[in-house]
Coordinates of C-alpha atoms and ligand atoms in Angstrom, one line a residue:
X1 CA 189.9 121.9 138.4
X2 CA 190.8 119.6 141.0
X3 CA 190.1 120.0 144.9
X4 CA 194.1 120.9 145.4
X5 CA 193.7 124.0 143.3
X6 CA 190.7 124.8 144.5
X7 CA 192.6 125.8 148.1
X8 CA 194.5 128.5 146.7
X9 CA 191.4 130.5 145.4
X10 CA 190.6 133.2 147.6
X11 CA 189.0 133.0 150.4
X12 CA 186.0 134.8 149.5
X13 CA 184.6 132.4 146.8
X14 CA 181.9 130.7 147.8
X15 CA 180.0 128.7 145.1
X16 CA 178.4 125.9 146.5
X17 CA 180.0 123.5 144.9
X18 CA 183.7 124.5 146.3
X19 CA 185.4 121.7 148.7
X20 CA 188.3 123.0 150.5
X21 CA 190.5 120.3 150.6
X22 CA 192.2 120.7 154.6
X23 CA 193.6 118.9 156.5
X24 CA 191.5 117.2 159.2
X25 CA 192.3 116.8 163.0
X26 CA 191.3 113.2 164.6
X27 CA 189.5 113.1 167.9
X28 CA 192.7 112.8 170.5
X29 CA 190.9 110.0 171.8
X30 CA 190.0 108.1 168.8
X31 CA 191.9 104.9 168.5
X32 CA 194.1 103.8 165.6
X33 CA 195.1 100.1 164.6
X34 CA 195.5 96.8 162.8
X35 CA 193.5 93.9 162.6
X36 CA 194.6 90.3 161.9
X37 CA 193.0 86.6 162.6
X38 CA 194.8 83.4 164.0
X39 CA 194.3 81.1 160.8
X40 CA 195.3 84.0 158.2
X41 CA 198.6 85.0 160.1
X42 CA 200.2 82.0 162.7
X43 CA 201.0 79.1 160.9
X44 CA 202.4 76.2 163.3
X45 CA 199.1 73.9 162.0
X46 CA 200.2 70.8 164.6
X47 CA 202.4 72.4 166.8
X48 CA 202.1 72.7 170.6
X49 CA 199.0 70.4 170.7
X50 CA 196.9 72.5 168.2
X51 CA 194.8 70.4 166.1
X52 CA 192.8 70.8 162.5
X53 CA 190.0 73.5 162.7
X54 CA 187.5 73.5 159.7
X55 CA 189.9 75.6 157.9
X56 CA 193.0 73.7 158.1
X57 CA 190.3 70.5 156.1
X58 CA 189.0 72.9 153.6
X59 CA 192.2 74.8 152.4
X60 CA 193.5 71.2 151.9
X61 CA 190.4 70.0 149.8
X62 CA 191.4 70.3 146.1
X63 CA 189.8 73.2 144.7
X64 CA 188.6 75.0 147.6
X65 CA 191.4 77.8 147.8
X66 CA 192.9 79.3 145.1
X67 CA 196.5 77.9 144.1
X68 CA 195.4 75.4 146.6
X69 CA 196.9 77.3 149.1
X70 CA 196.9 76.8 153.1
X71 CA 197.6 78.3 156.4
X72 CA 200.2 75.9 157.3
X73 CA 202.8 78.4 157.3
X74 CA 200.9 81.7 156.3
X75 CA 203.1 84.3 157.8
X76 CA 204.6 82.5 160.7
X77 CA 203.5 84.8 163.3
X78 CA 203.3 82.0 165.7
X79 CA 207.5 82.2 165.8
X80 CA 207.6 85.7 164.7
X81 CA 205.0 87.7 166.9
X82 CA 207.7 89.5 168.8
X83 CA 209.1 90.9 166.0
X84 CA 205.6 91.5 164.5
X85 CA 205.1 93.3 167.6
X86 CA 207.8 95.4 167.6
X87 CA 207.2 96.6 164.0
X88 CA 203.8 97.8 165.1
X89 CA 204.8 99.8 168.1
X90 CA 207.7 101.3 164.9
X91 CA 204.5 102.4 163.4
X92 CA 202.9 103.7 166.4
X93 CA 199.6 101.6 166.8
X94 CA 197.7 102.1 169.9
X95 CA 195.5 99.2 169.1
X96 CA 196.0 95.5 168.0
X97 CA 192.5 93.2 167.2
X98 CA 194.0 89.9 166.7
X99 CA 191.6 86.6 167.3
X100 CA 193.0 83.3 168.9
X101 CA 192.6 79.9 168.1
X102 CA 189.7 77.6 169.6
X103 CA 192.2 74.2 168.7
X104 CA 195.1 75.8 170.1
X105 CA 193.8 76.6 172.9
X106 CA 191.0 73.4 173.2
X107 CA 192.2 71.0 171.0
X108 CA 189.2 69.5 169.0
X109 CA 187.2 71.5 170.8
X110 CA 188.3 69.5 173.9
X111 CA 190.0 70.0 177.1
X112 CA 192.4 73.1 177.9
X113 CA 195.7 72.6 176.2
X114 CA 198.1 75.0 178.6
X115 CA 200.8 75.4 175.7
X116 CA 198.1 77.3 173.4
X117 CA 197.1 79.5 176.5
X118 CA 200.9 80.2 177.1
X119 CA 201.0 81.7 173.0
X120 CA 198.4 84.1 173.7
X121 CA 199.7 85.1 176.8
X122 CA 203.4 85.6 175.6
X123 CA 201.5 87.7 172.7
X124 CA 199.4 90.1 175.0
X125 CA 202.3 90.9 177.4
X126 CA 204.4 91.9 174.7
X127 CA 201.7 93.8 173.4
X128 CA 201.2 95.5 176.9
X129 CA 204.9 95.6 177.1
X130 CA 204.8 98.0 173.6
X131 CA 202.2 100.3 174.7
X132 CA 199.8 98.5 172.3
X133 CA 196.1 97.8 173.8
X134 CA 194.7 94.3 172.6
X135 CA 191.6 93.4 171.4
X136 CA 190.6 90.5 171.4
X137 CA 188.4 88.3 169.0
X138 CA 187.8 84.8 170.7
X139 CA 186.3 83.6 167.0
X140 CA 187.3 83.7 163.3
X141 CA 186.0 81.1 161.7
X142 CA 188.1 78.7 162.8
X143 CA 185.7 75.8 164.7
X144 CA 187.8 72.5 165.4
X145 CA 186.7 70.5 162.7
X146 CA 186.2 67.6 165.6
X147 CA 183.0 70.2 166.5
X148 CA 182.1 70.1 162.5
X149 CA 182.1 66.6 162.8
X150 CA 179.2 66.3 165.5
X151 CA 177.3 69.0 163.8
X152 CA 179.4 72.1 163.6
X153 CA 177.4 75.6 164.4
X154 CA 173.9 73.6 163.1
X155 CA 174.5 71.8 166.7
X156 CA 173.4 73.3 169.7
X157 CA 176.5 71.3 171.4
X158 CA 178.6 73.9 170.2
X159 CA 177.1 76.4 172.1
X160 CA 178.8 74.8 175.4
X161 CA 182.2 74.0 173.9
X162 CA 182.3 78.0 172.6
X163 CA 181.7 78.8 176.5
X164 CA 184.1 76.1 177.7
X165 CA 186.8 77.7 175.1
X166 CA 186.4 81.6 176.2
X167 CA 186.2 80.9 179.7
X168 CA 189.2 79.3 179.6
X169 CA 190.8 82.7 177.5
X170 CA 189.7 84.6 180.5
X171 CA 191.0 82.5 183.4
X172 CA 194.3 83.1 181.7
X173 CA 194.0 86.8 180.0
X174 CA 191.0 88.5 182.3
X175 CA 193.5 90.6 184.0
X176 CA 195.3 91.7 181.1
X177 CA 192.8 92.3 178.5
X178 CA 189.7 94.7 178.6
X179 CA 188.0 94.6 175.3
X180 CA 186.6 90.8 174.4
X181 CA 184.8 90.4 171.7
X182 CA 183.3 87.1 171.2
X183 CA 182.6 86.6 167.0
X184 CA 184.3 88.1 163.7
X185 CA 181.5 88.5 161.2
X186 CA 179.0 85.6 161.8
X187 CA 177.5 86.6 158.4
X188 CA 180.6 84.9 156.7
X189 CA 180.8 81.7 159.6
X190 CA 177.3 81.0 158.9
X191 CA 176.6 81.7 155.0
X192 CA 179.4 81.7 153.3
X193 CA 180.1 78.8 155.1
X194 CA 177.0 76.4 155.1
X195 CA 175.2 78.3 152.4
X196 CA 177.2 79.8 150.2
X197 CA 180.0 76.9 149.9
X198 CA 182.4 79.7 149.8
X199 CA 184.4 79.0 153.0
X200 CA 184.7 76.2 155.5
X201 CA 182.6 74.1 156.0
X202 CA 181.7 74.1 152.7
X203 CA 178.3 73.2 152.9
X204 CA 175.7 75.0 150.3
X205 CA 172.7 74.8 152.5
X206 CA 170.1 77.6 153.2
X207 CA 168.7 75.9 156.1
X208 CA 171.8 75.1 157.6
X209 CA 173.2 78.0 157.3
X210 CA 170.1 79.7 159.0
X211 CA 170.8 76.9 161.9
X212 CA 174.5 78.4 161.8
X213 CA 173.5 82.0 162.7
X214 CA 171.2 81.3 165.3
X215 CA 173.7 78.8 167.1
X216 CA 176.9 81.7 166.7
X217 CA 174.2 84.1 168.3
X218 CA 173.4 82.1 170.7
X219 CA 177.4 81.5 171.5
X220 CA 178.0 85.4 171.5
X221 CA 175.0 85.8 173.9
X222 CA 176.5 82.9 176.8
X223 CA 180.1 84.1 176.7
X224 CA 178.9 87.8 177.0
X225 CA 176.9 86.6 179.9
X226 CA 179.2 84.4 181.8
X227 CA 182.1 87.4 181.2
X228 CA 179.7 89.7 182.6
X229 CA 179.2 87.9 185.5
X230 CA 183.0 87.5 185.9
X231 CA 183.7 91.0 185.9
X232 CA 181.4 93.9 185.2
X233 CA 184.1 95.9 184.1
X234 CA 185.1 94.0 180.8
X235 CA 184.2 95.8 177.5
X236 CA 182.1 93.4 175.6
X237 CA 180.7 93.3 172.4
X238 CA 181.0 91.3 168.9
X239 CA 182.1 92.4 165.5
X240 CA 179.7 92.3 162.5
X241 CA 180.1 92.5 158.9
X242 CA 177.6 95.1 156.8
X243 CA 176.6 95.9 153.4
X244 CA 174.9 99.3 152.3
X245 CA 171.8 97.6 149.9
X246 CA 170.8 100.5 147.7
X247 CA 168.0 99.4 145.6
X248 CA 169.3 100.1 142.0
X249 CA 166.2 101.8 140.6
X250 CA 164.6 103.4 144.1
X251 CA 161.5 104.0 142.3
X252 CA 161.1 100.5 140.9
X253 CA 159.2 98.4 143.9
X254 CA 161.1 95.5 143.0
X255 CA 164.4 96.7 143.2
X256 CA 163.4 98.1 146.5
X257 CA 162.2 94.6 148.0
X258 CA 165.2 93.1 146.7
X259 CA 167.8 95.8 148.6
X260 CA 165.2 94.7 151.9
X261 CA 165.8 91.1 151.7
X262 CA 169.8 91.5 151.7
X263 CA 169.9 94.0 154.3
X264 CA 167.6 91.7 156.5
X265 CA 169.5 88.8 155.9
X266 CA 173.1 90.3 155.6
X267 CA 172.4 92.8 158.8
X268 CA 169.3 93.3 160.4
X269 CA 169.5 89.5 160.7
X270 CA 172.4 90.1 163.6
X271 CA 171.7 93.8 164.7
X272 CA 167.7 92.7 165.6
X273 CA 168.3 90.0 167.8
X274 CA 171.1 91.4 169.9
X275 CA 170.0 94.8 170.2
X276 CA 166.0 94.4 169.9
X277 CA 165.9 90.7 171.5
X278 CA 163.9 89.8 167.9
X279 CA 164.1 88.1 164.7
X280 CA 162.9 90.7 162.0
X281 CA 159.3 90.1 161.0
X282 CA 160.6 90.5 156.8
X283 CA 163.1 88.1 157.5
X284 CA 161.3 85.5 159.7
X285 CA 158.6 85.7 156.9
X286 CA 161.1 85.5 153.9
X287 CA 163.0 81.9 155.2
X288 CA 159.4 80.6 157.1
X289 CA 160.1 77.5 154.9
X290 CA 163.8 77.0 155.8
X291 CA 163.2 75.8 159.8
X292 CA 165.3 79.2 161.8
X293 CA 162.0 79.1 164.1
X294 CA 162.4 74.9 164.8
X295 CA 166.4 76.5 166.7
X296 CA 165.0 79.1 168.7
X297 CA 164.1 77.9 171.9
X298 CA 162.0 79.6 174.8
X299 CA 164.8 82.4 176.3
X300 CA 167.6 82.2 173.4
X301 CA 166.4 85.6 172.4
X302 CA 166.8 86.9 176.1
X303 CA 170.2 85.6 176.1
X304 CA 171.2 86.6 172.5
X305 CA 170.1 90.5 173.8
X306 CA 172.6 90.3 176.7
X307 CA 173.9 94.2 176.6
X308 CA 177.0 94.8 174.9
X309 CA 179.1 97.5 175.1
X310 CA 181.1 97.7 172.0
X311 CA 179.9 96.9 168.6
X312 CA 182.7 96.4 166.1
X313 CA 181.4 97.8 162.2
X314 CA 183.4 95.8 159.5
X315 CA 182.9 97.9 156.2
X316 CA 184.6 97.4 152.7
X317 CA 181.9 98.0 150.6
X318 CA 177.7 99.0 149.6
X319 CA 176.1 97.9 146.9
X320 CA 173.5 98.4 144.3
X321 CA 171.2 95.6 144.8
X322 CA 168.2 95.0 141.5
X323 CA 165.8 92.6 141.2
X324 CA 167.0 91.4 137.6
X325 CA 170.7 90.0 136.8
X326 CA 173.9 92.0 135.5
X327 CA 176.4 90.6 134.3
X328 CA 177.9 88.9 137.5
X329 CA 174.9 87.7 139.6
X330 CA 174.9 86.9 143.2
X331 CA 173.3 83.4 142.5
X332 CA 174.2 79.8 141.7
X333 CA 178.0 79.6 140.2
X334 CA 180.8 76.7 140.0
X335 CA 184.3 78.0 141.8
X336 CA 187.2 76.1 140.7
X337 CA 185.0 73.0 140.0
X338 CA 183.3 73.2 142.8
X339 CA 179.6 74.1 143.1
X340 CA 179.0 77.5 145.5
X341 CA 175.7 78.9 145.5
X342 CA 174.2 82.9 146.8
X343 CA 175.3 83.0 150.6
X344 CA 171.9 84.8 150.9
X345 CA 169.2 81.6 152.0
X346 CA 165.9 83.5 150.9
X347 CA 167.5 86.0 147.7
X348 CA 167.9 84.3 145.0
X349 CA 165.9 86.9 142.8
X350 CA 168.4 89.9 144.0
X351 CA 171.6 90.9 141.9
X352 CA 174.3 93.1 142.6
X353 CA 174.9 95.3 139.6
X354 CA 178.1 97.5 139.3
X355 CA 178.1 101.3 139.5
X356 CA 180.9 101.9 137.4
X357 CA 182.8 103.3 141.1
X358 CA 186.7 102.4 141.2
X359 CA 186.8 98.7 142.3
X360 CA 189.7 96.9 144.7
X361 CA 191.6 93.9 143.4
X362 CA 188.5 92.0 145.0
X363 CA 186.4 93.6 142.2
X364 CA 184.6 95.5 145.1
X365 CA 183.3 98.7 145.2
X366 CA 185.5 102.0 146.7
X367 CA 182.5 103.5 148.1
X368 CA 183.7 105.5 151.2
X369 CA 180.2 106.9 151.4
X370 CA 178.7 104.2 152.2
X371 CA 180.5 104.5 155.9
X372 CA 179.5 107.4 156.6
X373 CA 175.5 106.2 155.7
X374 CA 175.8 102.8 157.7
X375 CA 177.7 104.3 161.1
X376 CA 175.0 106.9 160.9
X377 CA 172.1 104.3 160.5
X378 CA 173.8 102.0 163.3
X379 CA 173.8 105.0 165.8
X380 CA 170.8 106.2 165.2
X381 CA 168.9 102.6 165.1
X382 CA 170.3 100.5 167.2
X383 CA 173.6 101.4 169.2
X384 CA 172.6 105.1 170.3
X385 CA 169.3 104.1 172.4
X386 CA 171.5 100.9 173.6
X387 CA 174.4 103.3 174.7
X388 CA 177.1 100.9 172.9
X389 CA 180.0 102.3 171.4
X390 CA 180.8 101.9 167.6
X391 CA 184.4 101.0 166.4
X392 CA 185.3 100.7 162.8
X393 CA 187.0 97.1 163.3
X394 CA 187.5 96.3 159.6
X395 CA 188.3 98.3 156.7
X396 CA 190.9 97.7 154.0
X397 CA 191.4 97.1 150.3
X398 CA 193.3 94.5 147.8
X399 CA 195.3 96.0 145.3
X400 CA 197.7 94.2 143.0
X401 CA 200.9 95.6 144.9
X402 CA 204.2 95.9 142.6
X403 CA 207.6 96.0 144.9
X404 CA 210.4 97.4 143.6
X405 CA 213.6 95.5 143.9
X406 CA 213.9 96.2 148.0
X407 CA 210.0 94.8 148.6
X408 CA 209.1 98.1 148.8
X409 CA 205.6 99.2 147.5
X410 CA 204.3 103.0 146.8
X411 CA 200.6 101.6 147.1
X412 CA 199.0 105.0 146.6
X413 CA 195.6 103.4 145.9
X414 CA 196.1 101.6 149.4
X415 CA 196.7 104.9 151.0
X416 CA 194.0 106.7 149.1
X417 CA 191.7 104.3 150.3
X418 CA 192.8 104.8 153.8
X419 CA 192.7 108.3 153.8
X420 CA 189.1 108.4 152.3
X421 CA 187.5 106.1 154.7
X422 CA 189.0 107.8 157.6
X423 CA 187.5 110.7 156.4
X424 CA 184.1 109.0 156.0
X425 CA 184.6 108.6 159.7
X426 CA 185.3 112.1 160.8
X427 CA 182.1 112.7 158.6
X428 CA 179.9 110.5 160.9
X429 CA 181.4 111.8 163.9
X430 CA 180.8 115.5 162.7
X431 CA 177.0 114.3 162.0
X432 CA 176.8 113.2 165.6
X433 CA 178.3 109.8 165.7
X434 CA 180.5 109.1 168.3
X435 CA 182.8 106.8 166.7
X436 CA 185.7 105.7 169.1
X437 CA 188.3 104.3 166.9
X438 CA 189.1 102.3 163.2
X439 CA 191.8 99.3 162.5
X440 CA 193.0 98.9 159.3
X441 CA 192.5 95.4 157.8
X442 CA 195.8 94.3 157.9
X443 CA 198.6 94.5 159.7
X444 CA 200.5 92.8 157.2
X445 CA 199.4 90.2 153.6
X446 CA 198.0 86.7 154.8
X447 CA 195.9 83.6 153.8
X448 CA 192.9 85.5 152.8
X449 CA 190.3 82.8 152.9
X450 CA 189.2 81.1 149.6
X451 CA 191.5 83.3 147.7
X452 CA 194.6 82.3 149.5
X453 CA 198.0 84.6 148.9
X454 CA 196.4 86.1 145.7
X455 CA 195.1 89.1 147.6
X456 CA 197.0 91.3 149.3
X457 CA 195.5 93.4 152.1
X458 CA 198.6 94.5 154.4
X459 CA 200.1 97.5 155.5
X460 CA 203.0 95.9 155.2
X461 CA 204.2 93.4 152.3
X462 CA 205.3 89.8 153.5
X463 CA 207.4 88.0 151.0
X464 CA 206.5 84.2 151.7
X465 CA 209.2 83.0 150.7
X466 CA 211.7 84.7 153.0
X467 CA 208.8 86.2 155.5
X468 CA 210.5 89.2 155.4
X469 CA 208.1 92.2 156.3
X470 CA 207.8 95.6 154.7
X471 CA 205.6 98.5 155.2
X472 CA 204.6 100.1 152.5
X473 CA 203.7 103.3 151.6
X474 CA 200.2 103.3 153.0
X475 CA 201.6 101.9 156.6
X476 CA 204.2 104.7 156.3
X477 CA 201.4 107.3 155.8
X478 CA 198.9 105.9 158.6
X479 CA 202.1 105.9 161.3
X480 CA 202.3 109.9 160.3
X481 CA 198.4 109.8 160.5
X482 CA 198.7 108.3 164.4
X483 CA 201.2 110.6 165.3
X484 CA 199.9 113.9 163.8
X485 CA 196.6 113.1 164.7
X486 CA 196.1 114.7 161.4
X487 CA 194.3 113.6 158.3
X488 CA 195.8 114.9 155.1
X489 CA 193.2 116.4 152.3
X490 CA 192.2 113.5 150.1
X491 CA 194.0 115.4 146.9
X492 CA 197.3 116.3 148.7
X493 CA 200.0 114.2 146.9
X494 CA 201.9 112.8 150.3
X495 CA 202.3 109.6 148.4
X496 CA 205.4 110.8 146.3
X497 CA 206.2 112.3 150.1
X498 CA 205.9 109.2 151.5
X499 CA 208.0 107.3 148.6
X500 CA 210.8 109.4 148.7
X501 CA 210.9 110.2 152.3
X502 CA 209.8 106.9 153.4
X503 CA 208.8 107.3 156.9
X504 CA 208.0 109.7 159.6
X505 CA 211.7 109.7 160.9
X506 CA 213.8 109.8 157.6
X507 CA 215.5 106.6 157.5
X508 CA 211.8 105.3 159.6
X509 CA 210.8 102.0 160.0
X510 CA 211.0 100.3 156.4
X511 CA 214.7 100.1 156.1
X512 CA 214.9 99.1 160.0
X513 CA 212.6 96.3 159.7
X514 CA 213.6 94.8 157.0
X515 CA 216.9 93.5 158.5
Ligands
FCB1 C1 186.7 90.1 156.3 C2 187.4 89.1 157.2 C3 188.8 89.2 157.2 C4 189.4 89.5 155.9 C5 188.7 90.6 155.2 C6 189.3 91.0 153.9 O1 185.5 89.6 155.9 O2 186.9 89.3 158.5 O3 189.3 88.0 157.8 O4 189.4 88.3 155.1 O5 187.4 90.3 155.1

């Protein structure tokens, strides 16, 4: 029986395991967006004075991204934001987390370059101009490779040009834009890119990638500081990336060690420092040999705990972590030729072992769940007693989209996904959490990292070849989401609705924006 029959059984059955599958009304004041990042959306590599960040080296080293693709061109937003804009106020998002660009805006890392301020600034007014709040991410993972050059996030010198940089963002956007947030996922910055060889850099170096995550924390901690001291009324905060690490067997001690050591070095490793003002003792005892304790230096820890006031929760997916390999293990593999190693510095003996759940085109796990778990856990530990507020700032999936003949796709896995995470959400917030709002990872298909154009993650399809946008099915069903304020069962079938209908407003947005 599925949950959609089950609503028409009366209403005095109770067995215990009956869901009623209703509708569920959003918070009116929880927030509703897209996400993007300069170097998977702008394009315009050397225009206006913006020069090569470490991306712009590594997409263009053979081997490194799939189809050897780049983000020369990506989707163009850099010419096409005002129409980008415009297609998200057609959708109705209150909310737009978008990053800029350190070399646009300081050329190798260097001194201001006016032109890159004026993008940013054209972009937030006609943001404001839509009705759309901005939030704004002053890094994703693009560092001027000038910076990599001297040392990258291993050198402390960084540190100063990362203040320089976002200083220089608020002389020209403090009066426009409330919520800053200073990193993207420093997980990724620092070990998948000097440890893991994954991303740029491209180094495969435990120690270095230890180096990496002190230095970006340190970063997060003197921007939130020197904003603070600018004006006390800024909403300031960070965004991390989190895995739920369920040991595989909980009874088997082994397992159970191994799901501790990814969750220190994949969470705790960020949340302990900021929030506690402390390296966790697991942690500092699994990498003792790898040199973190040679970085910190007498008050880094004060300033790493400057208080925040947002804390943005990427999610995609948990995992089932054993002490013995699967299949596909987490360790030591050769990508396209080149050698990549675990992102995790002290874990070489933990494996992730599939659960046989539904998996994304990414191959990861659909594991809405696991939300619910981790926003409960981050309240409870760590942004509860600090009074922060928790956003959802990332959540999305890859699927292998098919367009009919117009560009238009009926992704109901997409929406399906959509649907079940927001209504992880509302589960957290009915356990207590007070979760102010979610952005959809993303607006629209880009350069997604090391796996260039192959994975699609938008609301909306670009065709690269013409950049033509067009929302799907899933952006057509989160624009009726935002303006019901109403989140459909998980088993209602909207998504032949939403084909045939195709928008909130019967013609709606996909045949306008198209043109
Ligand atoms: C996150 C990144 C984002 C995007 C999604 C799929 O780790 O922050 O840029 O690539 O994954």
């Amino acid at each position: 029986m599925t949950a959609q029959t089950r609503t028409h059984q009366p209403s005095s059955v109770s067995a215990p395991d009956l869901v009623v599958a209703q509708p569920r009304s959003l918070p009116q004041d929880f927030v509703l967006g897209v996400a993007t990042a300069a170097y998977q959306i702008e394009g315009a590599r050397h225009e206006d004075g913006r020069t090569d960040s470490i991306w712009d080296t590594f997409a263009h080293t053979p081997g490194a991204v799939v189809a050897g693709d780049t983000g020369d061109v990506a989707c163009d937003h850099y010419h096409r934001y005002a129409a980008d804009v415009q297609l998200m106020r057609s959708l109705g998002m209150q909310s737009y987390r978008f990053s800029t660009s350190w070399d646009r805006v300081c050329p190798d890392g260097g001194p201001v370059n006016a032109k890159g301020l004026d993008f940013y600034e054209r972009l937030v007014d006609s943001l404001l101009g839509a009705g759309i709040a901005p939030w704004l991410t002053l890094y994703h993972w693009d560092l001027p490779q000038a910076l990599e050059d001297r040392g990258g996030w291993t050198s402390r010198e960084t540190v100063d040009r990362f203040v320089e940089y976002a200083l220089a963002m608020h002389d020209r956007l403090g009066d426009r834009v409330r919520t800053w947030t200073t990193l993207n996922e420093p997980f990724c910055s620092a070990f998948l890119g000097y440890t893991a060889g994954m991303h740029a850099p491209g180094r495969t170096s435990p120690a270095d990638g230890l180096a990496a995550a002190h230095h970006l924390l340190l970063a997060h901690g003197r921007v939130v500081q020197e904003l603070r001291a600018r004006d006390a009324s800024l909403e300031l905060g960070l965004t991390l990336n989190f895995t739920v690490a369920d040991p595989l067997d909980p009874s088997d001690p082994r397992d159970v060690d191994a799901a501790r050591r990814i969750d220190a070095q994949m969470n705790r490793i960020f949340l302990d420092p900021i929030f506690r003002g402390e390296y966790p003792a697991d942690l500092l005892d699994d990498v003792r040999h790898l040199g973190l304790e040679d970085h910190i230096l007498d008050g880094d820890l004060d300033v790493i705990s400057t208080p925040v006031d947002v804390l943005g929760v990427n999610y995609y997916n948990g995992e089932a972590i054993g002490h013995e390999p699967p299949a596909a293990s987490l360790s030591d593999s050769v990508n396209g030729g080149r050698f990549t190693r675990s992102p995790f510095p002290a874990a070489d003996d933990a494996y992730r072992h599939p659960r046989g759940l539904p998996v994304t085109a990414m191959d990861w796990e659909i594991q809405p769940d696991g939300l619910t778990r981790l926003l409960v856990r981050l309240q409870r530990d760590y942004a509860g007693p600090a009074g922060v507020a928790l956003h959802v700032t990332e959540n999305g999936a890859a699927f292998d989209d098919a367009p009919d003949e117009e560009g238009f796709v009926d992704d109901r896995d997409r929406t399906a996904y959509v649907r079940a995470h927001l209504g992880a959400i509302l589960d957290a917030i009915e356990a207590g959490v007070p979760v102010r709002g979610y952005f959809y990872w993303s607006l629209m298909d880009n350069f997604e990292w090391a796996w260039g154009y192959a994975k699609r993650f938008g609301l909306v399809r670009v065709d690269y070849a013409t950049q033509v946008r067009t929302p799907k099915a899933s952006a057509l069903d989160y624009a009726r989401i935002i303006a019901t304020r109403q989140l459909p069962a998980p088993s209602a079938d909207a998504s032949g609705r939403v084909a045939a209908d195709r928008g909130p407003g019967g013609a709606g947005p996909a045949a306008q924006l198209q043109a």
